[in-house]
Amino acid sequence: MSRRTPRAVLLDIGMTLIHPSGAVMTEELAAHGAPGVDPAAAAAALAAAAEAHHTDFPHGLERPTKLGHAWADMLEVDRTAGLAAWTAAAARPDLYRDLDPDAVGVLTKLKGAGITTVAVSNSDGTLDEELDRFGLLGLFDATVDSTVFGREKPHSSIFTAGLERARCAPQETVFVGDGLINDVFGALAAGIDRTVLYDRHRVWRTLPVPVIHRLGDLLPLVGC
């Protein structure tokens, strides 16, 4: 990946800048009959299990059920308990409560370098409110909320909308996110060749795209 400075950086939000709490997940696991899970393991397993959203197997299951089962399997807990715990955790307003320690610093550096920043997120229509609650909204030039826009990542149109709001071409842009399918593949489908996977929990082995394990490691990749 070239280290030339892009004109714009598009960023995912959930699990990239704002993380789900492992403590919340383990509280619900304990409450539903699966105590003793390490919070860091619960958060890491969720990052891996999230890719189950995009599989067709098992047939006939809704996406949250597929995720809950995959999460339980990775944690080696009973599927019924794991699904109940995930359902309860996902319904809690405090699940996404952990701001990445590098989030403010990275966004501030990007803005200081004159780089346009756009949030592109699969959200429920409250993306701006969430960013404002964490003190991040003023660090973005624009936002694209999937519910407001009408299409979710990895559909290429939501990335194109981010490019349009940034007023930049794909080749002038970097996309950063935590999801291999949602973020990396989706951005590539929209023509954004410079993609970065933020693998905070070291879920993946060698990949043919740039991978960072701390959000702050993005800055040298974009020439900041």
mmCIF file of C-alpha atoms in Angstrom:
data_model
loop_
_atom_site.group_PDB
_atom_site.id
_atom_site.type_symbol
_atom_site.label_atom_id
_atom_site.label_comp_id
_atom_site.label_asym_id
_atom_site.label_seq_id
_atom_site.Cartn_x
_atom_site.Cartn_y
_atom_site.Cartn_z
ATOM 1 C CA MET A 1 0.000 0.000 0.000
ATOM 2 C CA SER A 2 1.353 3.397 -0.987
ATOM 3 C CA ARG A 3 2.083 5.774 1.878
ATOM 4 C CA ARG A 4 1.168 8.863 -0.113
ATOM 5 C CA THR A 5 -1.234 11.125 1.734
ATOM 6 C CA PRO A 6 -4.839 10.582 0.606
ATOM 7 C CA ARG A 7 -7.325 13.401 0.184
ATOM 8 C CA ALA A 8 -9.897 11.524 2.257
ATOM 9 C CA VAL A 9 -10.109 8.746 4.825
ATOM 10 C CA LEU A 10 -13.411 6.919 5.238
ATOM 11 C CA LEU A 11 -13.826 5.059 8.517
ATOM 12 C CA ASP A 12 -16.151 2.441 9.919
ATOM 13 C CA ILE A 13 -17.394 3.213 13.445
ATOM 14 C CA GLY A 14 -18.623 0.181 15.412
ATOM 15 C CA MET A 15 -15.685 -2.077 16.354
ATOM 16 C CA THR A 16 -13.296 0.387 14.709
ATOM 17 C CA LEU A 17 -13.642 3.606 16.720
ATOM 18 C CA ILE A 18 -16.254 2.538 19.279
ATOM 19 C CA HIS A 19 -15.986 -1.003 20.622
ATOM 20 C CA PRO A 20 -18.454 -3.401 22.230
ATOM 21 C CA SER A 21 -17.664 -4.058 25.872
ATOM 22 C CA GLY A 22 -16.329 -7.496 26.727
ATOM 23 C CA ALA A 23 -17.493 -6.891 30.293
ATOM 24 C CA VAL A 24 -21.089 -6.447 29.146
ATOM 25 C CA MET A 25 -20.883 -9.662 27.131
ATOM 26 C CA THR A 26 -19.477 -11.686 30.010
ATOM 27 C CA GLU A 27 -22.113 -10.319 32.389
ATOM 28 C CA GLU A 28 -24.792 -11.647 30.067
ATOM 29 C CA LEU A 29 -22.988 -14.943 29.554
ATOM 30 C CA ALA A 30 -22.853 -15.452 33.314
ATOM 31 C CA ALA A 31 -26.502 -14.474 33.682
ATOM 32 C CA HIS A 32 -27.518 -17.042 31.053
ATOM 33 C CA GLY A 33 -25.541 -19.983 32.379
ATOM 34 C CA ALA A 34 -22.061 -19.568 30.902
ATOM 35 C CA PRO A 35 -19.862 -17.995 33.606
ATOM 36 C CA GLY A 36 -16.093 -17.666 33.635
ATOM 37 C CA VAL A 37 -15.491 -16.301 30.122
ATOM 38 C CA ASP A 38 -12.684 -13.769 29.861
ATOM 39 C CA PRO A 39 -13.973 -10.359 28.636
ATOM 40 C CA ALA A 40 -11.139 -10.008 26.128
ATOM 41 C CA ALA A 41 -11.945 -13.442 24.701
ATOM 42 C CA ALA A 42 -15.629 -12.541 24.424
ATOM 43 C CA ALA A 43 -14.799 -9.376 22.467
ATOM 44 C CA ALA A 44 -12.290 -11.160 20.214
ATOM 45 C CA ALA A 45 -14.733 -13.981 19.466
ATOM 46 C CA LEU A 46 -17.378 -11.427 18.508
ATOM 47 C CA ALA A 47 -14.999 -9.812 16.013
ATOM 48 C CA ALA A 48 -14.515 -13.192 14.343
ATOM 49 C CA ALA A 49 -18.143 -14.311 14.624
ATOM 50 C CA ALA A 50 -19.397 -11.114 12.977
ATOM 51 C CA GLU A 51 -18.375 -12.553 9.597
ATOM 52 C CA ALA A 52 -21.148 -15.169 10.078
ATOM 53 C CA HIS A 53 -23.601 -12.422 9.073
ATOM 54 C CA HIS A 54 -22.530 -13.008 5.476
ATOM 55 C CA THR A 55 -22.837 -16.803 5.244
ATOM 56 C CA ASP A 56 -25.854 -18.750 4.006
ATOM 57 C CA PHE A 57 -25.315 -21.529 6.519
ATOM 58 C CA PRO A 58 -27.046 -22.888 8.477
ATOM 59 C CA HIS A 59 -30.020 -22.385 6.167
ATOM 60 C CA GLY A 60 -33.133 -20.740 7.548
ATOM 61 C CA LEU A 61 -31.525 -18.834 10.426
ATOM 62 C CA GLU A 62 -31.664 -15.085 10.877
ATOM 63 C CA ARG A 63 -28.375 -13.175 10.990
ATOM 64 C CA PRO A 64 -28.414 -12.535 14.774
ATOM 65 C CA THR A 65 -28.908 -16.260 15.396
ATOM 66 C CA LYS A 66 -26.023 -17.179 13.106
ATOM 67 C CA LEU A 67 -23.801 -14.683 14.900
ATOM 68 C CA GLY A 68 -24.889 -15.913 18.347
ATOM 69 C CA HIS A 69 -24.204 -19.526 17.471
ATOM 70 C CA ALA A 70 -20.812 -18.744 15.908
ATOM 71 C CA TRP A 71 -19.871 -16.641 18.947
ATOM 72 C CA ALA A 72 -20.865 -19.426 21.338
ATOM 73 C CA ASP A 73 -18.905 -22.013 19.348
ATOM 74 C CA MET A 74 -15.766 -19.880 19.397
ATOM 75 C CA LEU A 75 -16.075 -19.440 23.151
ATOM 76 C CA GLU A 76 -16.837 -23.140 23.606
ATOM 77 C CA VAL A 77 -20.048 -22.462 25.493
ATOM 78 C CA ASP A 78 -23.483 -23.982 25.016
ATOM 79 C CA ARG A 79 -25.202 -22.544 21.944
ATOM 80 C CA THR A 80 -28.499 -21.946 23.725
ATOM 81 C CA ALA A 81 -26.767 -20.025 26.511
ATOM 82 C CA GLY A 82 -24.553 -18.178 24.056
ATOM 83 C CA LEU A 83 -27.419 -17.093 21.837
ATOM 84 C CA ALA A 84 -29.468 -15.925 24.826
ATOM 85 C CA ALA A 85 -26.471 -13.995 26.172
ATOM 86 C CA TRP A 86 -25.737 -12.389 22.805
ATOM 87 C CA THR A 87 -29.390 -11.426 22.317
ATOM 88 C CA ALA A 88 -29.441 -9.785 25.748
ATOM 89 C CA ALA A 89 -26.086 -8.046 25.236
ATOM 90 C CA ALA A 90 -27.088 -6.719 21.801
ATOM 91 C CA ALA A 91 -30.226 -5.185 23.326
ATOM 92 C CA ARG A 92 -28.274 -3.283 25.973
ATOM 93 C CA PRO A 93 -27.704 0.419 25.275
ATOM 94 C CA ASP A 94 -24.306 0.211 26.982
ATOM 95 C CA LEU A 95 -22.889 -2.581 24.800
ATOM 96 C CA TYR A 96 -20.955 -0.166 22.575
ATOM 97 C CA ARG A 97 -19.358 1.909 25.294
ATOM 98 C CA ASP A 98 -15.588 1.624 24.815
ATOM 99 C CA LEU A 99 -14.003 4.430 22.811
ATOM 100 C CA ASP A 100 -10.814 3.309 21.103
ATOM 101 C CA PRO A 101 -7.880 4.913 22.959
ATOM 102 C CA ASP A 102 -6.428 6.201 19.677
ATOM 103 C CA ALA A 103 -9.685 7.442 18.124
ATOM 104 C CA VAL A 104 -9.516 11.125 19.029
ATOM 105 C CA GLY A 105 -5.792 11.390 18.368
ATOM 106 C CA VAL A 106 -6.005 9.727 14.945
ATOM 107 C CA LEU A 107 -8.976 11.798 13.788
ATOM 108 C CA THR A 108 -7.342 14.990 15.051
ATOM 109 C CA LYS A 109 -4.130 14.183 13.171
ATOM 110 C CA LEU A 110 -6.015 13.437 9.959
ATOM 111 C CA LYS A 111 -7.935 16.689 10.197
ATOM 112 C CA GLY A 112 -4.744 18.600 10.980
ATOM 113 C CA ALA A 113 -3.171 17.197 7.821
ATOM 114 C CA GLY A 114 -6.059 18.544 5.754
ATOM 115 C CA ILE A 115 -7.525 15.091 5.096
ATOM 116 C CA THR A 116 -11.305 14.867 4.755
ATOM 117 C CA THR A 117 -12.837 12.344 7.160
ATOM 118 C CA VAL A 118 -16.145 10.568 6.586
ATOM 119 C CA ALA A 119 -17.849 8.006 8.846
ATOM 120 C CA VAL A 120 -19.457 5.149 6.891
ATOM 121 C CA SER A 121 -21.317 2.843 9.239
ATOM 122 C CA ASN A 122 -23.988 0.159 9.370
ATOM 123 C CA SER A 123 -26.037 1.929 12.002
ATOM 124 C CA ASP A 124 -29.634 2.210 13.130
ATOM 125 C CA GLY A 125 -30.267 5.819 12.220
ATOM 126 C CA THR A 126 -28.493 7.238 15.278
ATOM 127 C CA LEU A 127 -24.923 7.463 13.962
ATOM 128 C CA ASP A 128 -24.583 11.225 14.437
ATOM 129 C CA GLU A 129 -25.964 11.038 17.963
ATOM 130 C CA GLU A 130 -23.551 8.233 18.848
ATOM 131 C CA LEU A 131 -20.560 10.118 17.475
ATOM 132 C CA ASP A 132 -21.634 13.229 19.357
ATOM 133 C CA ARG A 133 -21.977 11.276 22.604
ATOM 134 C CA PHE A 134 -18.364 10.131 22.319
ATOM 135 C CA GLY A 135 -17.074 13.560 21.278
ATOM 136 C CA LEU A 136 -16.266 12.471 17.720
ATOM 137 C CA LEU A 137 -18.887 14.161 15.565
ATOM 138 C CA GLY A 138 -16.924 17.394 15.164
ATOM 139 C CA LEU A 139 -13.945 15.407 13.887
ATOM 140 C CA PHE A 140 -15.862 14.218 10.817
ATOM 141 C CA ASP A 141 -16.659 16.242 7.716
ATOM 142 C CA ALA A 142 -19.610 13.987 6.852
ATOM 143 C CA THR A 143 -21.349 10.792 7.896
ATOM 144 C CA VAL A 144 -23.204 8.000 6.096
ATOM 145 C CA ASP A 145 -25.626 5.995 8.272
ATOM 146 C CA SER A 146 -26.831 2.827 6.521
ATOM 147 C CA THR A 147 -30.383 3.134 7.857
ATOM 148 C CA VAL A 148 -30.680 6.718 6.657
ATOM 149 C CA PHE A 149 -28.959 5.919 3.352
ATOM 150 C CA GLY A 150 -30.979 2.781 2.702
ATOM 151 C CA ARG A 151 -28.192 0.248 1.981
ATOM 152 C CA GLU A 152 -25.772 -1.568 4.255
ATOM 153 C CA LYS A 153 -22.119 -2.374 3.831
ATOM 154 C CA PRO A 154 -20.754 -4.325 2.012
ATOM 155 C CA HIS A 155 -22.971 -2.942 -0.782
ATOM 156 C CA SER A 156 -20.740 -0.728 -2.895
ATOM 157 C CA SER A 157 -23.274 2.114 -3.056
ATOM 158 C CA ILE A 158 -22.782 3.112 0.580
ATOM 159 C CA PHE A 159 -19.046 3.490 -0.024
ATOM 160 C CA THR A 160 -19.778 5.499 -3.157
ATOM 161 C CA ALA A 161 -21.979 7.765 -1.034
ATOM 162 C CA GLY A 162 -19.031 8.278 1.313
ATOM 163 C CA LEU A 163 -16.813 9.188 -1.620
ATOM 164 C CA GLU A 164 -19.399 11.654 -2.891
ATOM 165 C CA ARG A 165 -19.649 13.344 0.507
ATOM 166 C CA ALA A 166 -15.871 13.513 0.674
ATOM 167 C CA ARG A 167 -15.809 14.876 -2.891
ATOM 168 C CA CYS A 168 -12.969 12.512 -3.662
ATOM 169 C CA ALA A 169 -12.283 9.797 -6.209
ATOM 170 C CA PRO A 170 -11.641 6.220 -5.057
ATOM 171 C CA GLN A 171 -7.941 6.455 -5.896
ATOM 172 C CA GLU A 172 -7.617 9.505 -3.600
ATOM 173 C CA THR A 173 -9.178 7.705 -0.650
ATOM 174 C CA VAL A 174 -8.360 5.198 2.087
ATOM 175 C CA PHE A 175 -11.010 3.113 3.842
ATOM 176 C CA VAL A 176 -10.448 1.744 7.363
ATOM 177 C CA GLY A 177 -12.617 -0.813 9.108
ATOM 178 C CA ASP A 178 -12.640 -3.971 11.197
ATOM 179 C CA GLY A 179 -14.679 -6.251 8.915
ATOM 180 C CA LEU A 180 -13.086 -8.303 6.171
ATOM 181 C CA ILE A 181 -16.318 -8.638 4.190
ATOM 182 C CA ASN A 182 -18.234 -5.543 5.294
ATOM 183 C CA ASP A 183 -15.308 -3.146 5.067
ATOM 184 C CA VAL A 184 -12.408 -4.459 3.007
ATOM 185 C CA PHE A 185 -14.363 -6.331 0.332
ATOM 186 C CA GLY A 186 -17.073 -3.671 0.231
ATOM 187 C CA ALA A 187 -14.583 -0.838 -0.243
ATOM 188 C CA LEU A 188 -12.703 -2.766 -2.916
ATOM 189 C CA ALA A 189 -15.977 -3.337 -4.781
ATOM 190 C CA ALA A 190 -16.480 0.440 -4.794
ATOM 191 C CA GLY A 191 -13.055 0.930 -6.361
ATOM 192 C CA ILE A 192 -11.220 1.979 -3.178
ATOM 193 C CA ASP A 193 -7.986 0.044 -3.586
ATOM 194 C CA ARG A 194 -6.337 1.480 -0.475
ATOM 195 C CA THR A 195 -8.107 -0.395 2.317
ATOM 196 C CA VAL A 196 -6.864 -1.068 5.840
ATOM 197 C CA LEU A 197 -8.182 -3.795 8.134
ATOM 198 C CA TYR A 198 -8.109 -2.885 11.820
ATOM 199 C CA ASP A 199 -7.642 -6.312 13.408
ATOM 200 C CA ARG A 200 -7.626 -5.185 17.035
ATOM 201 C CA HIS A 201 -7.968 -8.707 18.432
ATOM 202 C CA ARG A 202 -5.564 -10.387 15.986
ATOM 203 C CA VAL A 203 -8.318 -12.580 14.604
ATOM 204 C CA TRP A 204 -6.806 -13.007 11.161
ATOM 205 C CA ARG A 205 -3.567 -14.547 9.986
ATOM 206 C CA THR A 206 -1.743 -13.264 6.891
ATOM 207 C CA LEU A 207 -3.991 -11.273 4.565
ATOM 208 C CA PRO A 208 -3.213 -9.601 1.211
ATOM 209 C CA VAL A 209 -4.261 -6.174 2.525
ATOM 210 C CA PRO A 210 -2.614 -3.872 5.071
ATOM 211 C CA VAL A 211 -3.535 -4.909 8.613
ATOM 212 C CA ILE A 212 -3.089 -2.829 11.767
ATOM 213 C CA HIS A 213 -3.494 -3.920 15.377
ATOM 214 C CA ARG A 214 -3.648 -0.424 16.883
ATOM 215 C CA LEU A 215 -5.674 2.365 15.353
ATOM 216 C CA GLY A 216 -2.697 4.705 15.750
ATOM 217 C CA ASP A 217 -0.752 2.523 13.293
ATOM 218 C CA LEU A 218 -2.938 3.976 10.538
ATOM 219 C CA LEU A 219 -1.135 7.323 10.629
ATOM 220 C CA PRO A 220 2.187 6.272 9.030
ATOM 221 C CA LEU A 221 0.248 4.345 6.379
ATOM 222 C CA VAL A 222 -1.410 7.573 5.240
ATOM 223 C CA GLY A 223 1.674 9.752 5.513
ATOM 224 C CA CYS A 224 0.809 11.478 8.810
#
